[in-house]
PDB file of C-alpha atoms in Angstrom:
ATOM      1  CA  MET A   1      -9.923 -51.252 -26.979  1.00 69.00           C
ATOM      2  CA  ARG A   2     -12.945 -53.459 -26.942  1.00 79.00           C
ATOM      3  CA  GLN A   3     -13.399 -56.824 -28.528  1.00 89.00           C
ATOM      4  CA  LEU A   4     -14.958 -56.726 -31.998  1.00 96.00           C
ATOM      5  CA  GLY A   5     -18.503 -57.892 -32.641  1.00 96.00           C
ATOM      6  CA  GLU A   6     -19.107 -60.822 -35.005  1.00 96.00           C
ATOM      7  CA  LEU A   7     -19.552 -58.816 -38.264  1.00 97.00           C
ATOM      8  CA  GLU A   8     -16.947 -56.284 -37.190  1.00 98.00           C
ATOM      9  CA  ALA A   9     -14.424 -59.157 -36.759  1.00 97.00           C
ATOM     10  CA  GLU A  10     -15.529 -60.670 -40.126  1.00 97.00           C
ATOM     11  CA  ILE A  11     -14.832 -57.389 -41.926  1.00 98.00           C
ATOM     12  CA  MET A  12     -11.544 -56.746 -40.134  1.00 98.00           C
ATOM     13  CA  ASN A  13     -10.279 -60.315 -40.737  1.00 97.00           C
ATOM     14  CA  ARG A  14     -10.865 -59.940 -44.477  1.00 98.00           C
ATOM     15  CA  LEU A  15      -9.128 -56.542 -44.644  1.00 98.00           C
ATOM     16  CA  TRP A  16      -6.165 -57.816 -42.549  1.00 98.00           C
ATOM     17  CA  SER A  17      -5.835 -60.973 -44.726  1.00 97.00           C
ATOM     18  CA  TRP A  18      -6.100 -58.986 -47.990  1.00 98.00           C
ATOM     19  CA  GLY A  19      -3.534 -56.466 -47.008  1.00 96.00           C
ATOM     20  CA  ARG A  20      -4.976 -53.835 -49.292  1.00 97.00           C
ATOM     21  CA  PRO A  21      -7.681 -51.149 -49.178  1.00 98.00           C
ATOM     22  CA  ALA A  22     -11.105 -52.465 -50.099  1.00 98.00           C
ATOM     23  CA  SER A  23     -14.619 -51.155 -50.582  1.00 98.00           C
ATOM     24  CA  ALA A  24     -17.673 -52.208 -48.686  1.00 97.00           C
ATOM     25  CA  ARG A  25     -18.831 -53.886 -51.916  1.00 97.00           C
ATOM     26  CA  ASP A  26     -15.574 -55.978 -52.074  1.00 98.00           C
ATOM     27  CA  VAL A  27     -16.239 -57.136 -48.466  1.00 98.00           C
ATOM     28  CA  LEU A  28     -19.872 -57.835 -49.261  1.00 98.00           C
ATOM     29  CA  THR A  29     -19.015 -59.935 -52.301  1.00 97.00           C
ATOM     30  CA  ASP A  30     -16.657 -62.108 -50.209  1.00 97.00           C
ATOM     31  CA  ILE A  31     -19.026 -62.482 -47.302  1.00 97.00           C
ATOM     32  CA  ASN A  32     -21.920 -63.394 -49.641  1.00 97.00           C
ATOM     33  CA  THR A  33     -19.926 -66.429 -50.853  1.00 96.00           C
ATOM     34  CA  ARG A  34     -20.523 -67.899 -47.389  1.00 95.00           C
ATOM     35  CA  ARG A  35     -23.783 -66.309 -46.238  1.00 95.00           C
ATOM     36  CA  PRO A  36     -26.223 -63.603 -47.410  1.00 96.00           C
ATOM     37  CA  ILE A  37     -25.955 -60.108 -46.032  1.00 97.00           C
ATOM     38  CA  ALA A  38     -27.109 -56.742 -47.181  1.00 98.00           C
ATOM     39  CA  TYR A  39     -24.781 -54.149 -48.614  1.00 97.00           C
ATOM     40  CA  SER A  40     -26.196 -51.482 -46.254  1.00 97.00           C
ATOM     41  CA  THR A  41     -25.303 -53.711 -43.245  1.00 98.00           C
ATOM     42  CA  VAL A  42     -21.654 -54.096 -44.398  1.00 98.00           C
ATOM     43  CA  LYS A  43     -21.431 -50.345 -45.194  1.00 97.00           C
ATOM     44  CA  THR A  44     -22.865 -49.344 -41.818  1.00 97.00           C
ATOM     45  CA  VAL A  45     -20.483 -51.632 -39.899  1.00 98.00           C
ATOM     46  CA  ALA A  46     -17.515 -50.417 -41.942  1.00 98.00           C
ATOM     47  CA  ASP A  47     -18.487 -46.825 -41.060  1.00 97.00           C
ATOM     48  CA  ILE A  48     -18.781 -47.783 -37.378  1.00 97.00           C
ATOM     49  CA  LEU A  49     -15.289 -49.314 -37.531  1.00 98.00           C
ATOM     50  CA  TYR A  50     -14.073 -46.049 -39.149  1.00 98.00           C
ATOM     51  CA  ARG A  51     -15.575 -43.938 -36.322  1.00 96.00           C
ATOM     52  CA  LYS A  52     -14.031 -46.198 -33.706  1.00 95.00           C
ATOM     53  CA  GLY A  53     -10.597 -45.651 -35.310  1.00 96.00           C
ATOM     54  CA  MET A  54     -10.168 -49.270 -36.453  1.00 97.00           C
ATOM     55  CA  LEU A  55     -10.349 -48.290 -40.118  1.00 98.00           C
ATOM     56  CA  ARG A  56      -9.139 -45.375 -42.234  1.00 98.00           C
ATOM     57  CA  ARG A  57     -10.887 -44.618 -45.492  1.00 98.00           C
ATOM     58  CA  GLU A  58     -10.176 -42.771 -48.725  1.00 97.00           C
ATOM     59  CA  LYS A  59     -12.647 -41.806 -51.428  1.00 97.00           C
ATOM     60  CA  GLU A  60     -12.119 -43.446 -54.817  1.00 95.00           C
ATOM     61  CA  GLY A  61     -14.774 -42.359 -57.290  1.00 95.00           C
ATOM     62  CA  ARG A  62     -18.048 -42.685 -55.423  1.00 94.00           C
ATOM     63  CA  ALA A  63     -16.875 -45.462 -53.056  1.00 95.00           C
ATOM     64  CA  TRP A  64     -14.897 -45.328 -49.836  1.00 97.00           C
ATOM     65  CA  LEU A  65     -11.900 -47.675 -49.673  1.00 98.00           C
ATOM     66  CA  TYR A  66     -11.226 -48.990 -46.190  1.00 98.00           C
ATOM     67  CA  GLU A  67      -8.043 -50.273 -44.586  1.00 98.00           C
ATOM     68  CA  PRO A  68      -7.114 -51.225 -41.058  1.00 98.00           C
ATOM     69  CA  THR A  69      -5.341 -48.620 -38.829  1.00 98.00           C
ATOM     70  CA  CYS A  70      -3.516 -51.447 -37.036  1.00 97.00           C
ATOM     71  CA  THR A  71      -2.364 -54.991 -37.731  1.00 97.00           C
ATOM     72  CA  ARG A  72      -4.194 -58.015 -36.407  1.00 96.00           C
ATOM     73  CA  GLN A  73      -1.238 -58.593 -34.066  1.00 95.00           C
ATOM     74  CA  GLN A  74      -1.415 -55.013 -32.688  1.00 96.00           C
ATOM     75  CA  TYR A  75      -5.179 -55.349 -32.098  1.00 96.00           C
ATOM     76  CA  THR A  76      -4.685 -58.672 -30.265  1.00 94.00           C
ATOM     77  CA  ALA A  77      -1.852 -57.208 -28.167  1.00 92.00           C
ATOM     78  CA  ALA A  78      -4.036 -54.217 -27.226  1.00 93.00           C
ATOM     79  CA  LEU A  79      -6.826 -56.563 -26.043  1.00 92.00           C
ATOM     80  CA  MET A  80      -4.332 -58.625 -24.019  1.00 89.00           C
ATOM     81  CA  GLN A  81      -2.794 -55.471 -22.529  1.00 90.00           C
ATOM     82  CA  GLU A  82      -6.256 -54.207 -21.510  1.00 89.00           C
ATOM     83  CA  ALA A  83      -7.112 -57.541 -19.929  1.00 86.00           C
ATOM     84  CA  LEU A  84      -3.887 -57.536 -17.947  1.00 89.00           C
ATOM     85  CA  GLY A  85      -4.082 -53.897 -16.952  1.00 87.00           C
ATOM     86  CA  GLY A  86      -7.546 -54.362 -15.475  1.00 81.00           C
ATOM     87  CA  ASN A  87      -6.486 -57.356 -13.448  1.00 87.00           C
ATOM     88  CA  PRO A  88      -5.357 -56.956  -9.866  1.00 92.00           C
ATOM     89  CA  ASP A  89      -3.148 -60.075 -10.253  1.00 92.00           C
ATOM     90  CA  PRO A  90      -1.524 -59.868 -13.693  1.00 88.00           C
ATOM     91  CA  ALA A  91       1.046 -62.588 -12.781  1.00 90.00           C
ATOM     92  CA  GLY A  92      -1.814 -64.992 -11.870  1.00 92.00           C
ATOM     93  CA  ALA A  93      -3.711 -64.119 -15.060  1.00 90.00           C
ATOM     94  CA  LEU A  94      -0.511 -64.760 -17.063  1.00 90.00           C
ATOM     95  CA  LEU A  95       0.074 -68.100 -15.336  1.00 92.00           C
ATOM     96  CA  SER A  96      -3.488 -69.230 -16.046  1.00 93.00           C
ATOM     97  CA  PHE A  97      -3.077 -68.176 -19.667  1.00 91.00           C
ATOM     98  CA  VAL A  98       0.229 -70.080 -20.060  1.00 92.00           C
ATOM     99  CA  GLU A  99      -1.282 -73.228 -18.490  1.00 94.00           C
ATOM    100  CA  ARG A 100      -3.966 -73.220 -21.198  1.00 95.00           C
ATOM    101  CA  ILE A 101      -1.872 -72.610 -24.318  1.00 94.00           C
ATOM    102  CA  SER A 102      -0.697 -75.318 -26.687  1.00 95.00           C
ATOM    103  CA  PRO A 103       3.012 -76.335 -26.898  1.00 94.00           C
ATOM    104  CA  GLY A 104       3.263 -74.455 -30.218  1.00 96.00           C
ATOM    105  CA  GLU A 105       1.864 -71.303 -28.628  1.00 95.00           C
ATOM    106  CA  ALA A 106       4.265 -71.693 -25.730  1.00 93.00           C
ATOM    107  CA  ASP A 107       7.156 -71.875 -28.167  1.00 95.00           C
ATOM    108  CA  ALA A 108       5.874 -68.754 -29.922  1.00 95.00           C
ATOM    109  CA  LEU A 109       5.644 -66.946 -26.544  1.00 93.00           C
ATOM    110  CA  ARG A 110       9.270 -67.919 -25.692  1.00 93.00           C
ATOM    111  CA  GLU A 111      10.456 -66.714 -29.087  1.00 94.00           C
ATOM    112  CA  ALA A 112       8.585 -63.418 -28.667  1.00 91.00           C
ATOM    113  CA  LEU A 113      10.211 -62.911 -25.246  1.00 92.00           C
ATOM    114  CA  ARG A 114      13.642 -63.621 -26.794  1.00 93.00           C
ATOM    115  CA  VAL A 115      13.030 -61.091 -29.577  1.00 93.00           C
ATOM    116  CA  ALA A 116      11.762 -58.455 -27.230  1.00 90.00           C
ATOM    117  CA  LYS A 117      14.814 -58.912 -25.016  1.00 91.00           C
ATOM    118  CA  ARG A 118      17.206 -58.574 -27.997  1.00 91.00           C
ATOM    119  CA  ARG A 119      15.339 -55.394 -29.049  1.00 90.00           C
ATOM    120  CA  GLY A 120      15.824 -53.937 -25.559  1.00 86.00           C
ATOM    121  CA  GLY A 121      12.261 -54.530 -24.433  1.00 65.00           C
ATOM    122  CA  THR A 122      11.302 -55.248 -20.826  1.00 65.00           C
ATOM    123  CA  PRO A 123      11.165 -59.108 -20.829  1.00 59.00           C
TER     124      PRO A 123
END
């Protein structure tokens, strides 16, 4: 899974935060409160995200309604897994990562490891 481009991320972040299907027009209206962008640009990028498997869509009237195929957390985890999988020294990469995170992020990591262990995961 590759990292999202700027507008791809902007669209996905809105859909993730809304938690409901939305049309390209809905996304456009929200983006245009911060900066101008053309409807055709939003529609094209939403279609690209659909073809990449990041969005599913369903026709409602004449418009497509888009929704993410994964959560923001699943997407982030896939990026992290890809980065670790391509590294010849995953322990070193993890150590470098842990040395750079905030105390709050370290607490969240410890809690995630505890939960995974209780669920029978590998940590």
